[in-house]
Amino acid sequence: MGLEKEKLDTSIIMDEDEFNRSIEPILSKKGNVYAASPDRDPNDINAHLKVGFEDVIAEPISTHSFDRVWIGSHAAFELVKFIFYRLLTTLLAVPVAFILGIVFGVLSCVHIWLVMPMIQSFMMLLPSVQVVWRSLTGILVTPLFHSMGKVLSSIQVKTTEN
């Protein structure tokens, strides 16, 4: 039991799941655990707007700028995009949401109280209109097309080669 001069390397090998389970009690003691932010686009309506720097500005292999220029322009792009989105949504989100709420409220009201009752009324009237339509076509249109068919059936076409 003297002084030991060797360094001992120790390591613990754990799965990621096991690590997460073992760290949960430590995290829960802090009391200030933040949940992941909810997905605000669960139906991927705006999937086409997930634009990154590489989607807009791309340098082919043959032409590259300096690394610091590339990193700086990437940082500037992301920062300006973030700031302007936040600024514009701060200014426009509430008024636009108010206007769209009015528009969709009016459309819903018109659809529920005007459009659907009219469609149901027409659907109730259609059986009687169908009877009248059938009798009109039977009296006027059907004899006309039968006559035209008989006249045109007597036409014969012969082809000859010169």
Short mmCIF file of C-alpha atoms in Angstrom, two decimals:
data_model
loop_
_atom_site.label_atom_id
_atom_site.label_comp_id
_atom_site.label_asym_id
_atom_site.label_seq_id
_atom_site.Cartn_x
_atom_site.Cartn_y
_atom_site.Cartn_z
CA MET A 1 0.00 0.00 0.00
CA GLY A 2 2.55 2.49 -1.04
CA LEU A 3 2.37 5.28 -3.52
CA GLU A 4 1.24 4.12 -6.87
CA LYS A 5 2.83 5.75 -9.85
CA GLU A 6 0.62 4.34 -12.59
CA LYS A 7 -2.35 6.23 -13.93
CA LEU A 8 -5.48 4.20 -14.16
CA ASP A 9 -7.94 4.83 -17.00
CA THR A 10 -11.51 4.14 -16.10
CA SER A 11 -14.51 4.55 -18.30
CA ILE A 12 -18.15 3.66 -18.10
CA ILE A 13 -19.83 2.37 -21.21
CA MET A 14 -23.56 3.00 -21.26
CA ASP A 15 -26.29 3.04 -23.87
CA GLU A 16 -27.80 6.41 -24.63
CA ASP A 17 -31.17 5.23 -23.28
CA GLU A 18 -29.60 3.97 -20.08
CA PHE A 19 -27.72 7.26 -19.72
CA ASN A 20 -30.91 9.25 -20.18
CA ARG A 21 -32.72 7.13 -17.59
CA SER A 22 -29.87 7.53 -15.12
CA ILE A 23 -29.70 11.32 -15.56
CA GLU A 24 -33.46 11.94 -15.21
CA PRO A 25 -33.46 11.92 -11.38
CA ILE A 26 -30.64 14.47 -11.38
CA LEU A 27 -32.51 16.74 -13.77
CA SER A 28 -35.79 16.48 -11.90
CA LYS A 29 -34.14 17.65 -8.65
CA LYS A 30 -33.31 20.99 -10.24
CA GLY A 31 -37.01 21.75 -10.60
CA ASN A 32 -36.51 24.00 -13.62
CA VAL A 33 -36.75 21.51 -16.45
CA TYR A 34 -37.92 22.93 -19.77
CA ALA A 35 -40.06 20.81 -22.04
CA ALA A 36 -39.38 20.75 -25.74
CA SER A 37 -41.24 23.48 -27.59
CA PRO A 38 -44.44 22.20 -29.21
CA ASP A 39 -44.47 21.62 -32.94
CA ARG A 40 -46.26 24.66 -34.36
CA ASP A 41 -46.58 23.06 -37.81
CA PRO A 42 -47.64 19.46 -37.09
CA ASN A 43 -49.16 18.98 -40.56
CA ASP A 44 -46.09 20.31 -42.40
CA ILE A 45 -48.11 23.00 -44.14
CA ASN A 46 -45.04 25.20 -44.47
CA ALA A 47 -42.43 22.55 -45.20
CA HIS A 48 -41.31 24.56 -48.24
CA LEU A 49 -40.22 27.41 -45.94
CA LYS A 50 -37.55 25.39 -44.15
CA VAL A 51 -34.78 27.22 -45.97
CA GLY A 52 -31.23 27.18 -44.76
CA PHE A 53 -28.14 29.07 -45.85
CA GLU A 54 -26.96 26.18 -48.03
CA ASP A 55 -30.31 26.18 -49.85
CA VAL A 56 -29.90 29.82 -50.86
CA ILE A 57 -26.15 30.31 -51.24
CA ALA A 58 -24.05 27.39 -52.40
CA GLU A 59 -20.49 27.44 -53.63
CA PRO A 60 -19.50 24.70 -56.02
CA ILE A 61 -16.27 22.79 -55.45
CA SER A 62 -14.43 24.76 -58.11
CA THR A 63 -15.11 28.17 -56.50
CA HIS A 64 -14.77 28.64 -52.76
CA SER A 65 -14.44 31.86 -50.80
CA PHE A 66 -12.26 32.11 -47.72
CA ASP A 67 -13.49 30.02 -44.80
CA ARG A 68 -13.95 33.04 -42.55
CA VAL A 69 -16.00 34.80 -45.24
CA TRP A 70 -18.18 31.71 -45.62
CA ILE A 71 -18.69 31.38 -41.86
CA GLY A 72 -19.34 35.11 -41.46
CA SER A 73 -21.86 35.22 -44.30
CA HIS A 74 -23.58 32.12 -42.92
CA ALA A 75 -23.82 33.72 -39.47
CA ALA A 76 -25.06 37.03 -40.96
CA PHE A 77 -27.71 35.25 -43.05
CA GLU A 78 -29.06 33.25 -40.10
CA LEU A 79 -28.97 36.26 -37.75
CA VAL A 80 -30.71 38.65 -40.15
CA LYS A 81 -33.31 36.01 -41.08
CA PHE A 82 -34.01 35.39 -37.38
CA ILE A 83 -34.18 39.08 -36.43
CA PHE A 84 -36.40 40.12 -39.35
CA TYR A 85 -38.76 37.19 -38.84
CA ARG A 86 -39.12 38.06 -35.17
CA LEU A 87 -39.53 41.77 -35.94
CA LEU A 88 -42.13 41.24 -38.66
CA THR A 89 -44.11 38.71 -36.64
CA THR A 90 -44.04 41.07 -33.67
CA LEU A 91 -45.50 43.86 -35.80
CA LEU A 92 -47.85 41.89 -38.07
CA ALA A 93 -48.90 38.67 -36.34
CA VAL A 94 -51.68 40.04 -34.15
CA PRO A 95 -53.31 42.33 -36.78
CA VAL A 96 -53.11 39.66 -39.50
CA ALA A 97 -54.50 37.03 -37.11
CA PHE A 98 -57.34 39.43 -36.26
CA ILE A 99 -58.16 40.03 -39.95
CA LEU A 100 -57.93 36.32 -40.81
CA GLY A 101 -60.14 35.50 -37.83
CA ILE A 102 -62.78 37.87 -39.22
CA VAL A 103 -62.42 36.45 -42.76
CA PHE A 104 -62.68 32.81 -41.70
CA GLY A 105 -65.50 33.61 -39.28
CA VAL A 106 -67.49 35.27 -42.08
CA LEU A 107 -66.72 32.43 -44.50
CA SER A 108 -67.81 29.84 -41.94
CA CYS A 109 -71.01 31.73 -41.21
CA VAL A 110 -71.84 32.15 -44.91
CA HIS A 111 -71.10 28.50 -45.62
CA ILE A 112 -73.11 27.19 -42.67
CA TRP A 113 -76.12 29.53 -42.87
CA LEU A 114 -76.37 30.31 -46.61
CA VAL A 115 -74.49 27.94 -48.90
CA MET A 116 -75.38 24.59 -47.34
CA PRO A 117 -79.12 25.36 -46.93
CA MET A 118 -79.27 26.44 -50.60
CA ILE A 119 -77.47 23.26 -51.72
CA GLN A 120 -79.83 21.13 -49.62
CA SER A 121 -82.81 22.96 -51.11
CA PHE A 122 -81.55 22.33 -54.64
CA MET A 123 -80.95 18.69 -53.80
CA MET A 124 -84.58 18.44 -52.64
CA LEU A 125 -85.83 20.08 -55.86
CA LEU A 126 -83.66 18.02 -58.21
CA PRO A 127 -85.85 14.89 -58.36
CA SER A 128 -88.77 16.90 -59.77
CA VAL A 129 -86.44 18.81 -62.13
CA GLN A 130 -85.04 15.46 -63.23
CA VAL A 131 -88.50 14.23 -64.21
CA VAL A 132 -89.18 17.39 -66.24
CA TRP A 133 -85.73 17.22 -67.89
CA ARG A 134 -86.20 13.57 -68.89
CA SER A 135 -89.58 14.29 -70.46
CA LEU A 136 -88.21 17.31 -72.38
CA THR A 137 -85.27 15.34 -73.73
CA GLY A 138 -87.60 12.45 -74.58
CA ILE A 139 -89.95 14.74 -76.50
CA LEU A 140 -87.46 17.07 -78.24
CA VAL A 141 -83.88 15.80 -78.27
CA THR A 142 -84.23 12.04 -78.64
CA PRO A 143 -86.35 12.10 -81.88
CA LEU A 144 -83.99 14.67 -83.41
CA PHE A 145 -80.91 12.56 -82.82
CA HIS A 146 -82.65 9.36 -83.96
CA SER A 147 -83.56 11.09 -87.26
CA MET A 148 -80.05 12.41 -87.71
CA GLY A 149 -78.65 8.96 -87.04
CA LYS A 150 -80.90 7.37 -89.69
CA VAL A 151 -80.00 10.03 -92.27
CA LEU A 152 -76.29 9.82 -91.62
CA SER A 153 -76.26 6.00 -91.50
CA SER A 154 -77.05 5.82 -95.19
CA ILE A 155 -73.80 7.62 -96.09
CA GLN A 156 -71.14 5.28 -97.40
CA VAL A 157 -67.51 6.22 -97.79
CA LYS A 158 -65.29 4.47 -100.33
CA THR A 159 -61.58 5.07 -100.63
CA THR A 160 -59.69 4.58 -103.84
CA GLU A 161 -56.02 4.85 -104.59
CA ASN A 162 -54.82 6.68 -107.70
#
